[in-house]
Amino acid sequence: MGQIDLEVRNLKKYFGSVCAVNDVSLQICNGEFFSILGPSGCGKTTLLRIIAGLLPPDKGSVYLRGRCIDSVPAYRRDINTVFQNYALFPHMTVFDNIAFGLSVKKLQKKEIREKVLSAIDLVELEGLENRKPKQLSGGQQQRVALARALVNQPSVLLLDEPLGALDVKLRQLMQDELKKLQKKLRTTFIYVTHDQEEAISMSDRIAIMKDGRIEQVGTPIEIYSRPKTKFIAGFIGDANFFEGKPAFVNDSTICLRIDNQYAIKAFSRNQLDISTKVIIMVRPEKIRILPSFQTLDLKDNNEINIVNGQIEDVLYLGNMIEYIVRISSKTRVIVFEQNYSDQSIYKKGARIVAFWKAKDSVLLSE
């Protein structure tokens, strides 16, 4: 890790008997795009408001570049926030909205003008300086809110679901622009969202929150490919789960029998007891299917999971085809395949064989 820009240590926050933030500790590096991801009500916005100084913690501390800022009021912290509703002043022009914070600091008019025009240029709003918020599109309003926050050149910028009010196309466009802007400025961004794809596509690292706690912190690849828990695996994308007690365990391999028909293999770095219930996860895109009559010519057969099945349903997803495959009376798996020909290769009822590498089977905790 590089230089630590912001650190929170053992933060707790109660609302009555409910613990909204439960012993959260994080270190966020200088110039990092760091996302806090989780379902509604998990505590991510409360955590952001504590960092901003808008809520006092019941326990724990916030540090900005090594200095404890618990006693520093929000308006004096070198931290700015962009909210989901943008919170623009409806009676002010774009220029005056962006200039507001600088005016409060009583900067000279010439300096304010230079900084505001520079910020307007940065977010590509040239020519709109004299418009009111109601005369702007949702994307333009979002840019004004960004410019107003960035014009103060904060050490850390907090973004609380700033794209949530935009339509899908505009949101995707703004995701790209926001990421480019962050890389250009090298400002530390802490981004709160419940949108998994948004977090994965934009972030350098992600913290997954559940019930006020941090479940896992890692890069998008680590979070998606090697989730630590069943909750994370299910929350980030689609997943197939196999659960039960292992039939076989050695130093590196675990074998889980499914419905007394199949042995699902996974690799484990830790020695497990054969009596311990385990969960194995495999992503739908890791599974391949072939007609059941086609002979599999696979190398290292011991490192491949192979199951027979029947196509139960076929779903057209545009760029992908989703197959629901029944592999036993109790178990189905989801399989994703790239859509190359605008039609599914397999029809409902087709007999197939599904296979995937044992290394793509991820061992999870509850």
Coordinates of C-alpha atoms in Angstrom, one line a residue:
M1 CA 0.0 0.0 0.0
G2 CA 1.1 3.6 -0.6
Q3 CA 0.7 6.6 1.6
I4 CA -2.4 6.4 3.8
D5 CA -4.7 9.3 3.1
L6 CA -7.6 8.4 5.3
E7 CA -8.0 5.8 8.1
V8 CA -10.9 4.9 10.3
R9 CA -10.3 2.9 13.5
N10 CA -12.8 0.7 15.3
L11 CA -15.8 3.0 14.4
K12 CA -19.1 2.3 16.0
K13 CA -22.4 4.1 15.6
Y14 CA -25.7 3.3 17.3
F15 CA -29.2 4.5 16.5
G16 CA -31.1 3.5 19.5
S17 CA -30.4 -0.3 20.0
V18 CA -29.4 -0.7 16.3
C19 CA -25.7 -0.8 15.6
A20 CA -25.4 0.8 12.1
V21 CA -21.6 0.8 12.0
N22 CA -20.0 -2.0 14.0
D23 CA -16.3 -1.9 14.7
V24 CA -15.2 -0.7 11.2
S25 CA -11.5 -0.2 10.5
L26 CA -10.2 0.9 7.0
Q27 CA -7.1 2.3 5.5
I28 CA -7.5 4.2 2.2
C29 CA -4.5 5.2 0.1
N30 CA -3.6 8.5 -1.5
G31 CA -5.1 8.8 -4.9
E32 CA -7.1 5.7 -4.6
F33 CA -10.6 5.1 -6.0
F34 CA -12.1 3.2 -3.0
S35 CA -15.7 2.0 -3.0
I36 CA -17.9 0.9 -0.1
L37 CA -20.4 -1.5 -1.5
G38 CA -23.3 -3.2 0.2
P39 CA -27.1 -3.6 0.3
S40 CA -29.5 -0.9 1.5
G41 CA -29.3 -0.5 5.3
C42 CA -25.9 -2.1 5.7
G43 CA -24.4 1.2 7.2
K44 CA -22.3 2.5 4.2
T45 CA -23.9 6.0 4.1
T46 CA -23.7 6.2 7.9
L47 CA -19.9 5.4 7.7
L48 CA -19.5 8.1 5.0
R49 CA -21.3 10.7 7.1
I50 CA -19.0 9.9 10.1
I51 CA -16.0 10.4 7.8
A52 CA -17.4 13.7 6.6
G53 CA -18.0 14.9 10.1
L54 CA -21.8 15.1 9.7
L55 CA -22.3 12.4 12.3
P56 CA -20.3 11.8 15.5
P57 CA -19.2 8.2 16.1
D58 CA -20.1 6.5 19.4
K59 CA -16.7 4.9 19.4
G60 CA -13.5 5.0 17.3
S61 CA -11.7 7.7 15.4
V62 CA -11.1 9.1 11.9
Y63 CA -7.6 10.1 10.7
L64 CA -6.7 12.3 7.7
R65 CA -3.1 11.9 6.7
G66 CA -2.1 10.7 10.1
R67 CA -4.0 13.4 12.1
C68 CA -7.1 12.6 14.2
I69 CA -9.9 14.9 13.0
D70 CA -12.6 13.7 15.4
S71 CA -12.9 17.2 16.9
V72 CA -12.7 19.0 13.5
P73 CA -16.1 20.2 12.3
A74 CA -17.3 19.1 8.9
Y75 CA -16.7 22.5 7.2
R76 CA -13.1 22.6 8.4
R77 CA -12.2 19.1 7.3
D78 CA -10.2 18.8 4.1
I79 CA -13.0 16.5 2.8
N80 CA -15.9 17.4 0.5
T81 CA -19.0 15.4 -0.3
V82 CA -21.2 14.8 -3.4
F83 CA -24.7 13.6 -2.4
Q84 CA -27.1 11.5 -4.4
N85 CA -29.6 14.4 -4.8
Y86 CA -26.7 16.8 -5.6
A87 CA -28.1 19.5 -3.1
L88 CA -27.6 22.3 -5.6
F89 CA -29.0 25.7 -4.7
P90 CA -32.0 26.2 -7.1
H91 CA -31.9 30.0 -7.1
M92 CA -28.1 30.1 -8.0
T93 CA -26.5 29.9 -11.4
V94 CA -24.0 27.1 -12.2
F95 CA -21.2 29.6 -11.6
D96 CA -22.5 30.7 -8.2
N97 CA -23.2 27.1 -7.1
I98 CA -19.6 26.1 -7.8
A99 CA -18.3 29.3 -6.2
F100 CA -20.3 29.0 -3.0
G101 CA -17.6 27.3 -0.9
L102 CA -14.9 29.6 -2.1
S103 CA -17.0 32.6 -1.2
V104 CA -17.6 31.3 2.3
K105 CA -13.8 31.1 2.6
K106 CA -13.7 34.8 1.6
L107 CA -11.3 34.4 -1.3
Q108 CA -10.7 37.4 -3.7
K109 CA -13.2 37.6 -6.5
K110 CA -10.5 37.2 -9.1
E111 CA -9.2 34.0 -7.5
I112 CA -12.7 32.7 -7.2
R113 CA -13.4 33.3 -10.9
E114 CA -10.2 31.6 -12.0
K115 CA -10.9 28.6 -9.8
V116 CA -14.5 28.3 -10.8
L117 CA -13.8 28.6 -14.6
S118 CA -11.1 26.0 -14.2
A119 CA -13.5 23.6 -12.5
I120 CA -16.1 24.3 -15.2
D121 CA -13.6 23.4 -17.8
L122 CA -12.6 20.3 -15.9
V123 CA -16.2 18.9 -15.9
E124 CA -16.9 20.2 -19.4
L125 CA -19.7 22.6 -18.6
E126 CA -18.3 25.6 -20.7
G127 CA -21.1 27.9 -21.8
L128 CA -23.5 26.8 -19.0
E129 CA -22.2 29.2 -16.3
N130 CA -25.3 31.3 -16.2
R131 CA -28.0 28.5 -16.2
K132 CA -30.0 27.5 -13.1
P133 CA -30.1 23.9 -12.0
K134 CA -33.6 23.4 -13.3
Q135 CA -32.3 24.3 -16.8
L136 CA -29.8 21.4 -16.7
S137 CA -30.1 17.7 -17.4
G138 CA -29.4 15.1 -14.7
G139 CA -25.9 14.5 -16.0
Q140 CA -25.1 18.3 -16.1
Q141 CA -26.4 18.7 -12.5
Q142 CA -24.2 15.9 -11.4
R143 CA -21.2 17.6 -13.0
V144 CA -22.0 20.9 -11.2
A145 CA -22.1 19.0 -7.9
L146 CA -18.7 17.5 -8.7
A147 CA -17.2 20.8 -9.7
R148 CA -18.5 22.4 -6.5
A149 CA -16.8 19.7 -4.5
L150 CA -13.6 19.7 -6.5
V151 CA -13.1 23.4 -6.7
N152 CA -12.0 23.4 -3.1
Q153 CA -9.2 20.9 -4.0
P154 CA -10.0 18.5 -1.0
S155 CA -7.6 15.8 0.0
V156 CA -10.6 13.3 0.0
L157 CA -13.8 13.4 -2.0
L158 CA -16.8 11.4 -0.7
L159 CA -19.5 10.4 -3.1
D160 CA -22.7 9.0 -1.8
E161 CA -24.4 7.1 -4.6
P162 CA -24.0 10.2 -6.9
L163 CA -25.2 8.4 -10.1
G164 CA -28.3 6.7 -8.6
A165 CA -30.8 9.2 -10.1
L166 CA -29.5 8.8 -13.7
D167 CA -30.8 6.5 -16.3
V168 CA -28.7 3.4 -17.3
K169 CA -27.0 4.9 -20.4
L170 CA -26.1 8.2 -18.7
R171 CA -24.9 6.4 -15.6
Q172 CA -22.5 4.3 -17.7
L173 CA -21.2 7.4 -19.4
M174 CA -20.8 9.2 -16.1
Q175 CA -19.0 6.2 -14.6
D176 CA -16.4 6.4 -17.4
E177 CA -16.0 10.2 -17.0
L178 CA -15.8 10.1 -13.2
K179 CA -13.1 7.5 -13.3
K180 CA -11.1 9.5 -15.9
L181 CA -11.5 12.6 -13.8
Q182 CA -10.3 10.8 -10.7
K183 CA -7.2 9.5 -12.5
K184 CA -6.4 12.9 -13.9
L185 CA -6.7 14.7 -10.5
R186 CA -5.2 11.8 -8.4
T187 CA -7.7 12.9 -5.6
T188 CA -8.7 10.2 -3.2
F189 CA -12.3 9.2 -3.9
I190 CA -14.4 7.2 -1.4
Y191 CA -17.5 6.1 -3.3
V192 CA -20.6 4.6 -1.7
T193 CA -22.9 2.4 -3.9
H194 CA -25.2 -0.6 -3.9
D195 CA -24.5 -1.2 -7.6
Q196 CA -22.1 -4.2 -7.9
E197 CA -21.2 -3.5 -11.6
E198 CA -20.5 0.1 -10.8
A199 CA -18.1 -0.7 -8.0
I200 CA -16.3 -3.4 -9.9
S201 CA -15.8 -1.3 -13.1
M202 CA -14.6 1.9 -11.3
S203 CA -12.7 0.9 -8.2
D204 CA -9.1 0.3 -7.3
R205 CA -10.3 -1.5 -4.1
I206 CA -13.7 -2.3 -2.7
A207 CA -15.0 -2.8 0.9
I208 CA -18.1 -5.0 1.2
M209 CA -20.4 -4.1 4.0
K210 CA -23.1 -6.2 5.7
D211 CA -25.0 -5.4 8.9
G212 CA -22.6 -2.6 9.8
R213 CA -19.5 -4.7 9.4
I214 CA -16.8 -5.0 6.7
E215 CA -16.9 -8.5 5.3
Q216 CA -14.0 -8.2 2.9
V217 CA -11.6 -5.6 1.4
G218 CA -9.9 -6.3 -1.9
T219 CA -9.4 -5.4 -5.6
P220 CA -12.4 -6.0 -7.9
I221 CA -10.7 -9.2 -9.2
E222 CA -10.1 -10.5 -5.6
I223 CA -13.7 -9.7 -4.5
Y224 CA -15.3 -11.3 -7.6
S225 CA -12.9 -14.3 -8.1
R226 CA -12.1 -15.2 -4.5
P227 CA -14.9 -14.0 -2.3
K228 CA -14.5 -15.0 1.4
T229 CA -18.1 -15.7 2.2
K230 CA -21.3 -17.0 0.6
F231 CA -22.9 -13.6 1.1
I232 CA -20.2 -11.8 -0.9
A233 CA -20.2 -14.4 -3.6
G234 CA -24.0 -14.1 -4.0
F235 CA -24.0 -10.3 -3.8
I236 CA -21.2 -9.8 -6.4
G237 CA -22.6 -11.3 -9.6
D238 CA -24.2 -14.7 -10.1
A239 CA -22.9 -17.9 -8.4
N240 CA -23.6 -21.6 -8.1
F241 CA -23.3 -23.1 -4.6
F242 CA -22.7 -26.7 -3.5
E243 CA -23.0 -27.3 0.3
G244 CA -22.4 -30.3 2.5
K245 CA -19.8 -32.4 4.4
P246 CA -16.7 -33.4 2.4
A247 CA -16.3 -37.0 1.2
F248 CA -12.6 -36.6 1.0
V249 CA -10.0 -34.1 2.2
N250 CA -6.2 -34.0 1.9
D251 CA -3.6 -31.3 2.2
S252 CA -4.7 -29.4 -1.0
T253 CA -7.9 -30.9 -2.2
I254 CA -11.5 -31.2 -0.9
C255 CA -14.1 -33.4 -2.5
L256 CA -17.8 -32.7 -1.9
R257 CA -20.4 -35.3 -2.9
I258 CA -23.6 -33.9 -4.4
D259 CA -26.8 -35.8 -4.0
N260 CA -24.8 -39.1 -3.9
Q261 CA -24.2 -38.6 -7.6
Y262 CA -21.2 -36.3 -8.2
A263 CA -17.9 -35.5 -6.5
I264 CA -17.2 -31.7 -6.7
K265 CA -13.5 -30.9 -6.2
A266 CA -11.9 -27.7 -5.0
F267 CA -8.5 -26.7 -3.8
S268 CA -7.9 -25.6 -0.2
R269 CA -4.9 -23.9 1.4
N270 CA -6.1 -24.8 4.9
Q271 CA -6.5 -28.3 6.4
L272 CA -10.2 -29.0 6.9
D273 CA -11.9 -31.5 9.1
I274 CA -13.9 -34.1 7.2
S275 CA -16.8 -33.5 9.5
T276 CA -17.0 -29.7 8.8
K277 CA -19.7 -28.4 6.5
V278 CA -18.3 -26.7 3.5
I279 CA -19.6 -24.4 0.7
I280 CA -18.1 -24.5 -2.8
M281 CA -18.9 -21.8 -5.3
V282 CA -18.4 -21.6 -9.0
R283 CA -19.2 -18.7 -11.3
P284 CA -21.6 -19.5 -14.2
E285 CA -19.2 -18.3 -16.8
K286 CA -16.6 -20.8 -15.6
I287 CA -18.8 -23.8 -16.6
R288 CA -18.7 -25.2 -20.1
I289 CA -21.3 -27.5 -21.6
L290 CA -21.2 -30.0 -24.5
P291 CA -23.7 -32.4 -25.9
S292 CA -23.8 -35.5 -23.7
F293 CA -22.9 -37.8 -26.6
Q294 CA -19.7 -35.9 -27.3
T295 CA -16.5 -37.4 -25.9
L296 CA -14.6 -35.1 -23.6
D297 CA -10.8 -35.0 -24.4
L298 CA -9.6 -33.4 -21.2
K299 CA -6.1 -33.3 -19.9
D300 CA -5.5 -33.6 -16.1
N301 CA -8.9 -35.2 -15.7
N302 CA -8.4 -35.3 -11.9
E303 CA -8.5 -31.5 -11.9
I304 CA -11.8 -31.2 -13.8
N305 CA -15.3 -31.4 -12.4
I306 CA -17.7 -33.2 -14.7
V307 CA -21.4 -33.6 -14.3
N308 CA -24.2 -34.8 -16.6
G309 CA -27.4 -32.7 -16.9
Q310 CA -30.4 -31.6 -18.8
I311 CA -31.2 -28.1 -20.0
E312 CA -34.3 -27.0 -18.0
D313 CA -34.5 -23.4 -19.3
V314 CA -32.8 -21.0 -21.8
L315 CA -32.8 -17.2 -21.2
Y316 CA -31.7 -14.7 -23.8
L317 CA -29.7 -11.9 -22.1
G318 CA -28.5 -10.0 -25.2
N319 CA -24.7 -10.5 -25.1
M320 CA -25.1 -13.7 -23.1
I321 CA -27.2 -16.9 -23.1
E322 CA -28.1 -18.2 -19.7
Y323 CA -28.8 -22.0 -19.3
I324 CA -30.5 -23.5 -16.3
V325 CA -29.1 -27.0 -16.1
R326 CA -30.5 -29.7 -13.8
I327 CA -27.8 -32.1 -12.7
S328 CA -29.8 -34.0 -10.1
S329 CA -33.3 -34.2 -8.7
K330 CA -32.3 -31.6 -6.1
T331 CA -29.6 -29.5 -7.8
R332 CA -29.5 -27.1 -10.7
V333 CA -26.7 -24.9 -12.0
I334 CA -26.6 -21.7 -14.0
V335 CA -24.3 -21.5 -17.0
F336 CA -23.4 -18.4 -19.0
E337 CA -22.2 -18.6 -22.6
Q338 CA -21.2 -15.8 -24.9
N339 CA -23.9 -15.1 -27.5
Y340 CA -22.2 -15.4 -30.9
S341 CA -25.1 -16.3 -33.2
D342 CA -28.3 -14.6 -31.7
Q343 CA -29.7 -18.0 -30.8
S344 CA -29.0 -20.6 -28.2
I345 CA -27.1 -23.7 -29.2
Y346 CA -29.0 -26.0 -26.8
K347 CA -32.8 -26.3 -26.5
K348 CA -34.9 -27.1 -23.5
G349 CA -34.7 -30.8 -22.7
A350 CA -31.3 -31.3 -24.3
R351 CA -29.0 -33.7 -22.6
I352 CA -25.6 -32.2 -21.9
V353 CA -22.4 -32.7 -19.9
A354 CA -21.1 -29.7 -17.9
F355 CA -17.5 -29.3 -16.8
W356 CA -15.2 -26.8 -15.1
K357 CA -11.7 -26.6 -13.6
A358 CA -11.3 -27.5 -9.9
K359 CA -9.3 -24.4 -9.5
D360 CA -12.4 -22.4 -10.4
S361 CA -14.3 -24.0 -7.5
V362 CA -14.0 -21.5 -4.6
L363 CA -14.2 -22.7 -1.0
L364 CA -16.3 -20.3 1.1
S365 CA -17.1 -19.8 4.7
E366 CA -20.7 -19.1 5.9

